[in-house]
PDB file of C-alpha atoms and ligand atoms in Angstrom:
ATOM      1  CA  VAL A  29     -10.563 -25.172 -20.811  1.00 41.00           C
ATOM      2  CA  ALA A  30      -8.787 -27.108 -23.955  1.00 47.00           C
ATOM      3  CA  TRP A  31      -8.373 -30.816 -23.771  1.00 48.00           C
ATOM      4  CA  GLY A  32      -5.630 -31.963 -21.500  1.00 44.00           C
ATOM      5  CA  GLN A  33      -5.180 -28.694 -19.817  1.00 48.00           C
ATOM      6  CA  ASP A  34      -5.500 -28.619 -16.062  1.00 51.00           C
ATOM      7  CA  ALA A  35      -8.089 -25.431 -14.689  1.00 52.00           C
ATOM      8  CA  SER A  36      -5.985 -24.838 -11.855  1.00 59.00           C
ATOM      9  CA  THR A  37      -2.230 -24.875 -13.173  1.00 64.00           C
ATOM     10  CA  PRO A  38      -3.294 -22.183 -16.430  1.00 69.00           C
ATOM     11  CA  SER A  39      -1.387 -21.567 -19.338  1.00 76.00           C
ATOM     12  CA  GLY A  40      -0.781 -19.667 -21.731  1.00 82.00           C
ATOM     13  CA  PRO A  41       1.973 -16.419 -22.316  1.00 88.00           C
ATOM     14  CA  SER A  42       2.807 -14.999 -19.112  1.00 95.00           C
ATOM     15  CA  VAL A  43       4.827 -11.994 -18.022  1.00 97.00           C
ATOM     16  CA  LEU A  44       6.292 -14.867 -16.352  1.00 98.00           C
ATOM     17  CA  ASP A  45       8.145 -15.950 -18.987  1.00 97.00           C
ATOM     18  CA  GLU A  46       9.299 -12.600 -19.908  1.00 97.00           C
ATOM     19  CA  ILE A  47      10.590 -11.816 -15.857  1.00 98.00           C
ATOM     20  CA  LYS A  48      13.311 -15.216 -16.656  1.00 97.00           C
ATOM     21  CA  ALA A  49      14.111 -14.569 -20.180  1.00 97.00           C
ATOM     22  CA  ARG A  50      15.604 -11.428 -19.318  1.00 98.00           C
ATOM     23  CA  GLY A  51      17.050 -12.681 -16.036  1.00 98.00           C
ATOM     24  CA  GLU A  52      14.737  -9.347 -13.588  1.00 98.00           C
ATOM     25  CA  LEU A  53      12.235  -8.654 -11.981  1.00 98.00           C
ATOM     26  CA  ARG A  54      10.484  -5.340 -12.170  1.00 98.00           C
ATOM     27  CA  VAL A  55       8.583  -3.606  -8.737  1.00 98.00           C
ATOM     28  CA  GLY A  56       6.360  -1.421  -9.343  1.00 98.00           C
ATOM     29  CA  LEU A  57       5.835   0.524  -5.826  1.00 98.00           C
ATOM     30  CA  GLU A  58       5.626   4.547  -4.445  1.00 98.00           C
ATOM     31  CA  ALA A  59       8.620   4.665  -1.861  1.00 96.00           C
ATOM     32  CA  GLY A  60       7.135   7.089   1.205  1.00 94.00           C
ATOM     33  CA  TYR A  61       4.604   4.376   2.493  1.00 97.00           C
ATOM     34  CA  MET A  62       6.469   3.384   5.557  1.00 97.00           C
ATOM     35  CA  PRO A  63       6.156   0.749   6.585  1.00 98.00           C
ATOM     36  CA  PHE A  64       6.231  -0.724   3.436  1.00 98.00           C
ATOM     37  CA  GLU A  65       8.279   1.373   0.791  1.00 98.00           C
ATOM     38  CA  MET A  66      10.472   4.067   2.355  1.00 97.00           C
ATOM     39  CA  ARG A  67      13.829   5.384   1.719  1.00 96.00           C
ATOM     40  CA  ASP A  68      16.777   4.638   4.116  1.00 96.00           C
ATOM     41  CA  LYS A  69      19.254   7.489   5.034  1.00 95.00           C
ATOM     42  CA  ARG A  70      21.527   6.825   2.275  1.00 96.00           C
ATOM     43  CA  GLY A  71      18.806   7.338  -0.197  1.00 94.00           C
ATOM     44  CA  GLY A  72      17.901   3.306  -1.093  1.00 97.00           C
ATOM     45  CA  ILE A  73      14.158   1.893  -0.883  1.00 98.00           C
ATOM     46  CA  ILE A  74      13.295  -0.348   2.604  1.00 98.00           C
ATOM     47  CA  GLY A  75      10.076  -2.304   4.046  1.00 98.00           C
ATOM     48  CA  PHE A  76       8.411  -4.742   3.880  1.00 98.00           C
ATOM     49  CA  ASP A  77       7.518  -5.465   0.113  1.00 98.00           C
ATOM     50  CA  VAL A  78      10.703  -4.586  -0.644  1.00 98.00           C
ATOM     51  CA  ASP A  79      11.638  -7.566   1.912  1.00 98.00           C
ATOM     52  CA  LEU A  80       9.130  -9.510  -0.380  1.00 98.00           C
ATOM     53  CA  ALA A  81      10.040  -8.466  -3.628  1.00 98.00           C
ATOM     54  CA  LYS A  82      13.342  -9.935  -2.873  1.00 98.00           C
ATOM     55  CA  LEU A  83      12.113 -12.997  -1.255  1.00 98.00           C
ATOM     56  CA  MET A  84      10.304 -13.344  -4.795  1.00 98.00           C
ATOM     57  CA  ALA A  85      13.583 -12.564  -6.709  1.00 98.00           C
ATOM     58  CA  ARG A  86      15.418 -14.737  -5.518  1.00 98.00           C
ATOM     59  CA  LYS A  87      12.174 -17.813  -5.986  1.00 98.00           C
ATOM     60  CA  LEU A  88      12.671 -16.637  -9.452  1.00 98.00           C
ATOM     61  CA  GLY A  89      16.313 -16.664  -9.670  1.00 98.00           C
ATOM     62  CA  VAL A  90      16.306 -13.034 -11.263  1.00 98.00           C
ATOM     63  CA  ARG A  91      17.839 -10.058 -10.156  1.00 98.00           C
ATOM     64  CA  LEU A  92      15.780  -6.991  -8.808  1.00 98.00           C
ATOM     65  CA  THR A  93      14.729  -4.351  -9.637  1.00 98.00           C
ATOM     66  CA  LEU A  94      12.409  -1.407  -8.049  1.00 98.00           C
ATOM     67  CA  VAL A  95      10.965   1.080 -10.226  1.00 98.00           C
ATOM     68  CA  ASN A  96       9.666   4.505  -8.442  1.00 98.00           C
ATOM     69  CA  THR A  97       7.249   6.045  -9.729  1.00 98.00           C
ATOM     70  CA  GLN A  98       4.472   8.214  -8.215  1.00 96.00           C
ATOM     71  CA  TRP A  99       1.087   7.259  -6.797  1.00 97.00           C
ATOM     72  CA  ASP A 100      -0.797   9.637  -8.904  1.00 93.00           C
ATOM     73  CA  GLY A 101       0.301   7.510 -11.678  1.00 96.00           C
ATOM     74  CA  ILE A 102       0.809   3.893 -11.089  1.00 98.00           C
ATOM     75  CA  ILE A 103      -1.522   2.167 -11.932  1.00 98.00           C
ATOM     76  CA  PRO A 104      -1.502   3.431 -15.474  1.00 98.00           C
ATOM     77  CA  ALA A 105       2.650   2.247 -15.381  1.00 98.00           C
ATOM     78  CA  LEU A 106       1.733  -1.208 -15.019  1.00 98.00           C
ATOM     79  CA  LEU A 107      -0.897  -1.177 -17.416  1.00 98.00           C
ATOM     80  CA  THR A 108       2.005   0.581 -19.943  1.00 98.00           C
ATOM     81  CA  GLY A 109       4.280  -2.588 -18.900  1.00 98.00           C
ATOM     82  CA  LYS A 110       6.715  -0.299 -16.730  1.00 98.00           C
ATOM     83  CA  PHE A 111       6.877  -2.652 -14.104  1.00 98.00           C
ATOM     84  CA  ASP A 112       5.399  -6.677 -13.978  1.00 98.00           C
ATOM     85  CA  VAL A 113       4.230  -6.011 -10.272  1.00 99.00           C
ATOM     86  CA  LEU A 114       2.496  -3.740  -8.334  1.00 99.00           C
ATOM     87  CA  MET A 115       3.464  -3.893  -4.746  1.00 98.00           C
ATOM     88  CA  SER A 116       3.154  -0.295  -2.950  1.00 98.00           C
ATOM     89  CA  GLY A 117       0.686  -1.134   0.112  1.00 98.00           C
ATOM     90  CA  MET A 118      -2.255  -1.415  -2.384  1.00 98.00           C
ATOM     91  CA  THR A 119      -5.498  -1.297  -1.419  1.00 98.00           C
ATOM     92  CA  ILE A 120      -7.430  -4.192  -3.100  1.00 98.00           C
ATOM     93  CA  THR A 121     -11.008  -2.168  -3.982  1.00 98.00           C
ATOM     94  CA  GLU A 122     -13.808  -3.208  -6.823  1.00 98.00           C
ATOM     95  CA  ASP A 123     -12.981   0.121  -8.419  1.00 97.00           C
ATOM     96  CA  ARG A 124      -9.325  -1.009  -8.931  1.00 98.00           C
ATOM     97  CA  ALA A 125     -10.603  -4.348  -9.874  1.00 98.00           C
ATOM     98  CA  LYS A 126     -11.872  -3.542 -12.803  1.00 98.00           C
ATOM     99  CA  GLN A 127      -8.554  -1.755 -14.181  1.00 98.00           C
ATOM    100  CA  VAL A 128      -5.709  -4.778 -12.510  1.00 98.00           C
ATOM    101  CA  ASP A 129      -5.633  -8.166 -11.283  1.00 98.00           C
ATOM    102  CA  PHE A 130      -4.945  -8.786  -7.408  1.00 98.00           C
ATOM    103  CA  ALA A 131      -2.797 -11.851  -5.862  1.00 98.00           C
ATOM    104  CA  ASP A 132      -4.767 -12.453  -2.384  1.00 98.00           C
ATOM    105  CA  PRO A 133      -4.121 -10.140   0.396  1.00 98.00           C
ATOM    106  CA  TYR A 134      -0.723 -10.094   2.048  1.00 98.00           C
ATOM    107  CA  ILE A 135      -2.038  -8.373   5.390  1.00 98.00           C
ATOM    108  CA  ILE A 136      -4.863  -6.466   6.444  1.00 98.00           C
ATOM    109  CA  ILE A 137      -4.661  -2.702   7.789  1.00 98.00           C
ATOM    110  CA  GLY A 138      -7.528   0.362   8.143  1.00 98.00           C
ATOM    111  CA  GLN A 139      -7.326   3.550   8.228  1.00 98.00           C
ATOM    112  CA  SER A 140      -6.882   6.100  11.040  1.00 98.00           C
ATOM    113  CA  VAL A 141      -7.246   9.518  11.760  1.00 98.00           C
ATOM    114  CA  ILE A 142      -3.876  11.496  13.127  1.00 98.00           C
ATOM    115  CA  MET A 143      -4.952  15.152  14.541  1.00 98.00           C
ATOM    116  CA  GLN A 144      -3.783  18.396  15.655  1.00 98.00           C
ATOM    117  CA  PRO A 145      -3.073  17.568  19.899  1.00 96.00           C
ATOM    118  CA  LYS A 146      -5.798  20.298  20.838  1.00 96.00           C
ATOM    119  CA  LEU A 147      -8.962  18.789  19.226  1.00 97.00           C
ATOM    120  CA  ALA A 148      -8.635  15.557  21.176  1.00 94.00           C
ATOM    121  CA  ALA A 149     -10.474  16.809  24.215  1.00 95.00           C
ATOM    122  CA  THR A 150     -13.633  16.894  21.733  1.00 96.00           C
ATOM    123  CA  VAL A 151     -12.999  14.180  18.776  1.00 97.00           C
ATOM    124  CA  HIS A 152     -12.801  11.376  19.339  1.00 97.00           C
ATOM    125  CA  GLY A 153     -13.904   9.691  16.447  1.00 96.00           C
ATOM    126  CA  VAL A 154     -14.238  10.023  12.823  1.00 97.00           C
ATOM    127  CA  ASP A 155     -18.172  11.579  13.612  1.00 97.00           C
ATOM    128  CA  ASP A 156     -16.052  13.705  16.385  1.00 98.00           C
ATOM    129  CA  LEU A 157     -14.552  15.653  12.403  1.00 98.00           C
ATOM    130  CA  ASN A 158     -17.984  15.234  10.332  1.00 98.00           C
ATOM    131  CA  LYS A 159     -17.997  18.975  10.142  1.00 98.00           C
ATOM    132  CA  PRO A 160     -17.834  21.966   7.795  1.00 98.00           C
ATOM    133  CA  GLU A 161     -15.360  23.349  10.421  1.00 97.00           C
ATOM    134  CA  TYR A 162     -12.867  20.875   9.744  1.00 98.00           C
ATOM    135  CA  ILE A 163     -10.305  20.718   7.462  1.00 98.00           C
ATOM    136  CA  VAL A 164      -9.206  17.309   6.762  1.00 98.00           C
ATOM    137  CA  ALA A 165      -6.131  16.385   4.718  1.00 98.00           C
ATOM    138  CA  THR A 166      -5.699  13.385   2.366  1.00 98.00           C
ATOM    139  CA  LYS A 167      -3.173  12.456   0.324  1.00 98.00           C
ATOM    140  CA  LEU A 168      -4.714  11.871  -3.270  1.00 97.00           C
ATOM    141  CA  GLY A 169      -5.686   8.964  -5.019  1.00 97.00           C
ATOM    142  CA  THR A 170      -5.826   6.983  -1.928  1.00 98.00           C
ATOM    143  CA  THR A 171      -8.564   4.919   0.353  1.00 98.00           C
ATOM    144  CA  GLY A 172      -7.420   7.495   3.050  1.00 98.00           C
ATOM    145  CA  ASP A 173      -8.919  10.345   0.274  1.00 97.00           C
ATOM    146  CA  THR A 174     -12.526   8.020  -0.246  1.00 97.00           C
ATOM    147  CA  ALA A 175     -12.569   6.653   3.351  1.00 98.00           C
ATOM    148  CA  ALA A 176     -12.318  10.156   4.432  1.00 98.00           C
ATOM    149  CA  ALA A 177     -14.900  11.489   1.413  1.00 97.00           C
ATOM    150  CA  GLN A 178     -17.091   9.024   2.994  1.00 98.00           C
ATOM    151  CA  TYR A 179     -16.859   8.961   7.153  1.00 98.00           C
ATOM    152  CA  MET A 180     -17.071  13.204   7.353  1.00 98.00           C
ATOM    153  CA  PRO A 181     -18.640  14.071   3.949  1.00 98.00           C
ATOM    154  CA  ARG A 182     -19.532  17.585   6.284  1.00 98.00           C
ATOM    155  CA  ALA A 183     -16.008  18.563   6.583  1.00 98.00           C
ATOM    156  CA  GLN A 184     -12.981  20.030   4.163  1.00 98.00           C
ATOM    157  CA  ILE A 185     -10.756  17.666   2.726  1.00 98.00           C
ATOM    158  CA  MET A 186      -7.454  18.906   1.032  1.00 98.00           C
ATOM    159  CA  LYS A 187      -5.620  16.352  -1.117  1.00 97.00           C
ATOM    160  CA  PHE A 188      -1.463  16.450  -1.335  1.00 97.00           C
ATOM    161  CA  GLU A 189       0.078  14.277  -3.600  1.00 95.00           C
ATOM    162  CA  THR A 190       2.624  13.025  -0.856  1.00 95.00           C
ATOM    163  CA  GLU A 191       1.461  11.833   3.366  1.00 96.00           C
ATOM    164  CA  ALA A 192       4.323  14.039   4.219  1.00 95.00           C
ATOM    165  CA  GLU A 193       2.913  16.669   2.006  1.00 96.00           C
ATOM    166  CA  ALA A 194      -0.789  16.182   4.703  1.00 97.00           C
ATOM    167  CA  LEU A 195       0.996  15.643   7.437  1.00 97.00           C
ATOM    168  CA  LEU A 196       3.063  18.870   7.322  1.00 97.00           C
ATOM    169  CA  GLN A 197      -0.246  20.714   6.933  1.00 97.00           C
ATOM    170  CA  VAL A 198      -1.752  19.667  10.171  1.00 98.00           C
ATOM    171  CA  ARG A 199       1.562  20.175  12.142  1.00 96.00           C
ATOM    172  CA  SER A 200       1.262  24.114  10.193  1.00 96.00           C
ATOM    173  CA  GLY A 201      -1.875  23.942  11.888  1.00 96.00           C
ATOM    174  CA  ARG A 202      -3.386  24.806   8.194  1.00 97.00           C
ATOM    175  CA  ALA A 203      -5.431  20.934   8.364  1.00 98.00           C
ATOM    176  CA  HIS A 204      -7.009  19.540  11.764  1.00 98.00           C
ATOM    177  CA  ALA A 205      -6.172  15.615  10.797  1.00 98.00           C
ATOM    178  CA  PHE A 206      -4.661  13.617   8.392  1.00 98.00           C
ATOM    179  CA  VAL A 207      -6.450  10.063   7.429  1.00 98.00           C
ATOM    180  CA  TYR A 208      -4.537   7.141   6.395  1.00 98.00           C
ATOM    181  CA  ASP A 209      -3.289   4.258   6.678  1.00 98.00           C
ATOM    182  CA  LEU A 210      -2.919   3.059  10.014  1.00 98.00           C
ATOM    183  CA  PRO A 211       0.999   1.861   9.456  1.00 98.00           C
ATOM    184  CA  TYR A 212       1.848   4.951   8.255  1.00 98.00           C
ATOM    185  CA  ASN A 213       0.728   6.591  10.495  1.00 98.00           C
ATOM    186  CA  ALA A 214       1.461   4.569  13.729  1.00 97.00           C
ATOM    187  CA  VAL A 215       5.172   4.750  12.592  1.00 97.00           C
ATOM    188  CA  TYR A 216       5.116   8.380  11.875  1.00 97.00           C
ATOM    189  CA  MET A 217       3.694   8.904  15.189  1.00 97.00           C
ATOM    190  CA  ALA A 218       6.606   6.871  16.823  1.00 95.00           C
ATOM    191  CA  ARG A 219       9.257   8.391  14.438  1.00 94.00           C
ATOM    192  CA  ASN A 220       7.829  12.323  15.763  1.00 95.00           C
ATOM    193  CA  PRO A 221       6.273  11.867  19.228  1.00 93.00           C
ATOM    194  CA  GLY A 222       4.898  14.053  20.976  1.00 88.00           C
ATOM    195  CA  THR A 223       3.743  16.241  18.251  1.00 90.00           C
ATOM    196  CA  LEU A 224       0.469  15.305  16.892  1.00 97.00           C
ATOM    197  CA  ALA A 225      -2.617  13.161  18.637  1.00 97.00           C
ATOM    198  CA  HIS A 226      -3.195   9.280  17.000  1.00 98.00           C
ATOM    199  CA  LEU A 227      -7.076   7.967  16.617  1.00 98.00           C
ATOM    200  CA  SER A 228      -5.044   5.078  16.183  1.00 96.00           C
ATOM    201  CA  LYS A 229      -8.648   2.183  16.344  1.00 96.00           C
ATOM    202  CA  PRO A 230      -8.537   2.231  12.762  1.00 98.00           C
ATOM    203  CA  PHE A 231     -11.780   3.044  11.062  1.00 98.00           C
ATOM    204  CA  THR A 232     -12.205   0.588   7.857  1.00 98.00           C
ATOM    205  CA  ARG A 233     -11.268  -3.057   7.318  1.00 98.00           C
ATOM    206  CA  GLU A 234      -8.517  -2.745   4.111  1.00 98.00           C
ATOM    207  CA  GLU A 235      -6.672  -5.782   3.079  1.00 98.00           C
ATOM    208  CA  LEU A 236      -3.526  -4.766   0.439  1.00 98.00           C
ATOM    209  CA  GLY A 237      -2.629  -6.805  -2.446  1.00 98.00           C
ATOM    210  CA  TRP A 238       0.136  -7.116  -4.505  1.00 98.00           C
ATOM    211  CA  ALA A 239      -1.277  -5.663  -8.308  1.00 98.00           C
ATOM    212  CA  ILE A 240      -0.939  -7.408 -12.087  1.00 98.00           C
ATOM    213  CA  ARG A 241      -1.721  -6.638 -15.632  1.00 98.00           C
ATOM    214  CA  LYS A 242      -5.362  -8.595 -16.523  1.00 97.00           C
ATOM    215  CA  ASN A 243      -5.340 -11.647 -18.516  1.00 95.00           C
ATOM    216  CA  ASP A 244      -2.053 -13.302 -16.961  1.00 97.00           C
ATOM    217  CA  PRO A 245      -3.500 -16.307 -14.551  1.00 97.00           C
ATOM    218  CA  ARG A 246       0.273 -17.535 -14.325  1.00 97.00           C
ATOM    219  CA  TRP A 247       1.287 -15.184 -12.792  1.00 98.00           C
ATOM    220  CA  ARG A 248      -0.909 -14.102 -10.196  1.00 98.00           C
ATOM    221  CA  ALA A 249      -0.701 -18.128  -9.086  1.00 98.00           C
ATOM    222  CA  TRP A 250       2.801 -18.026  -8.667  1.00 98.00           C
ATOM    223  CA  LEU A 251       1.938 -14.796  -6.510  1.00 98.00           C
ATOM    224  CA  ASN A 252      -0.312 -17.591  -5.274  1.00 98.00           C
ATOM    225  CA  ASP A 253       1.614 -19.576  -4.265  1.00 98.00           C
ATOM    226  CA  PHE A 254       4.518 -17.906  -3.370  1.00 98.00           C
ATOM    227  CA  LEU A 255       2.518 -15.829  -0.724  1.00 98.00           C
ATOM    228  CA  ALA A 256       1.285 -19.480   0.459  1.00 98.00           C
ATOM    229  CA  GLY A 257       4.892 -20.282   0.050  1.00 98.00           C
ATOM    230  CA  ALA A 258       6.418 -18.106   2.814  1.00 98.00           C
ATOM    231  CA  HIS A 259       3.308 -17.784   5.249  1.00 98.00           C
ATOM    232  CA  ARG A 260       4.583 -21.737   5.148  1.00 98.00           C
ATOM    233  CA  ASP A 261       8.147 -21.462   5.926  1.00 97.00           C
ATOM    234  CA  LYS A 262       7.823 -18.878   8.278  1.00 96.00           C
ATOM    235  CA  ALA A 263       9.046 -16.068   5.536  1.00 98.00           C
ATOM    236  CA  TYR A 264       6.534 -13.770   6.248  1.00 98.00           C
ATOM    237  CA  ASP A 265       6.241 -14.359   9.749  1.00 98.00           C
ATOM    238  CA  ALA A 266      10.024 -12.820  10.542  1.00 98.00           C
ATOM    239  CA  LEU A 267       9.630 -10.098   8.041  1.00 98.00           C
ATOM    240  CA  TYR A 268       6.012  -9.452   9.723  1.00 98.00           C
ATOM    241  CA  GLY A 269       7.869  -9.106  12.653  1.00 97.00           C
ATOM    242  CA  LYS A 270      10.581  -6.969  11.495  1.00 97.00           C
ATOM    243  CA  TRP A 271       8.290  -4.427  10.135  1.00 97.00           C
ATOM    244  CA  PHE A 272       5.372  -4.073  12.722  1.00 95.00           C
ATOM    245  CA  GLU A 273       6.565  -5.178  15.822  1.00 85.00           C
ATOM    246  CA  ARG A 274       9.615  -2.868  16.406  1.00 62.00           C
TER     247      ARG A 274
HETATM  248  N1  LIG B 287      -3.540   1.517   1.045  1.00 94.73           N
HETATM  249  C1  LIG B 287      -3.859   2.842   0.552  1.00 94.73           C
HETATM  250  C2  LIG B 287      -4.097   2.756  -0.668  1.00 94.73           C
HETATM  251  O1  LIG B 287      -3.816   1.384  -1.381  1.00 94.73           O
HETATM  252  C3  LIG B 287      -2.186   3.580   0.542  1.00 94.73           C
HETATM  253  C4  LIG B 287      -1.121   3.212  -0.278  1.00 94.73           C
HETATM  254  C5  LIG B 287      -0.574   3.792  -0.011  1.00 94.73           C
HETATM  255  N2  LIG B 287       0.999   3.412  -1.295  1.00 94.73           N
HETATM  256  C6  LIG B 287       2.061   3.942  -1.121  1.00 94.73           C
HETATM  257  N3  LIG B 287       2.933   3.819  -1.772  1.00 94.73           N
HETATM  258  N4  LIG B 287       1.894   5.066  -1.534  1.00 94.73           N
HETATM  259  O2  LIG B 287      -4.823   3.906  -1.383  1.00 94.73           O
END
């Protein structure tokens, strides 16, 4: 730290200056992850992350552009500057933190299991699914994918590009179960009552965080201040209620 500089208020070039200069905040996400980022009936992208992004843009005094990006390539897209911040329900993991910086966690979730209803009599948790005769569907490159490999190493894992494809496998009987973030699974079950069974007790604990490129302490500090402010003025609670408690 140079003379006259305060370690708690980092200085130096930051994407924060670029955002203000261009008058636009670019947020990367993959629409399809309910209720964080998903399509409404008219094709617009809505959700918890989206509302927080809107609030962020308002605080910055700039317009908001959502950059919809496939999950598979979402970290590379951030790294090559396609957007300023990745707000896509991403779990903070050690592996990802080698490539990106995460702001403070904004919500805690866990993995749950959606499965064929006929399994409900015998399968009561992930241990019961850990058998070679079971086919478990996951979304490629997610923590559901790593959790399935870790908790159900004996089962056959089938990875899919999208949540919808993976769940279709369970519905059509080609897979027995789908392992994914509880919030998504809960919305899916509410929207498709009576079709599948849900083991809704989460079996992992995961912190979700917004990701930015490394070496931008000012932008990271801004995001953390924003999040703390949203908690203080209850804007966070209002949005949480809107998206998770209905
Ligand atoms: N939390 C999980 C993960 O980080 C899934 C997030 C998926 N998000 C999305 N927008 N598709 O792997």
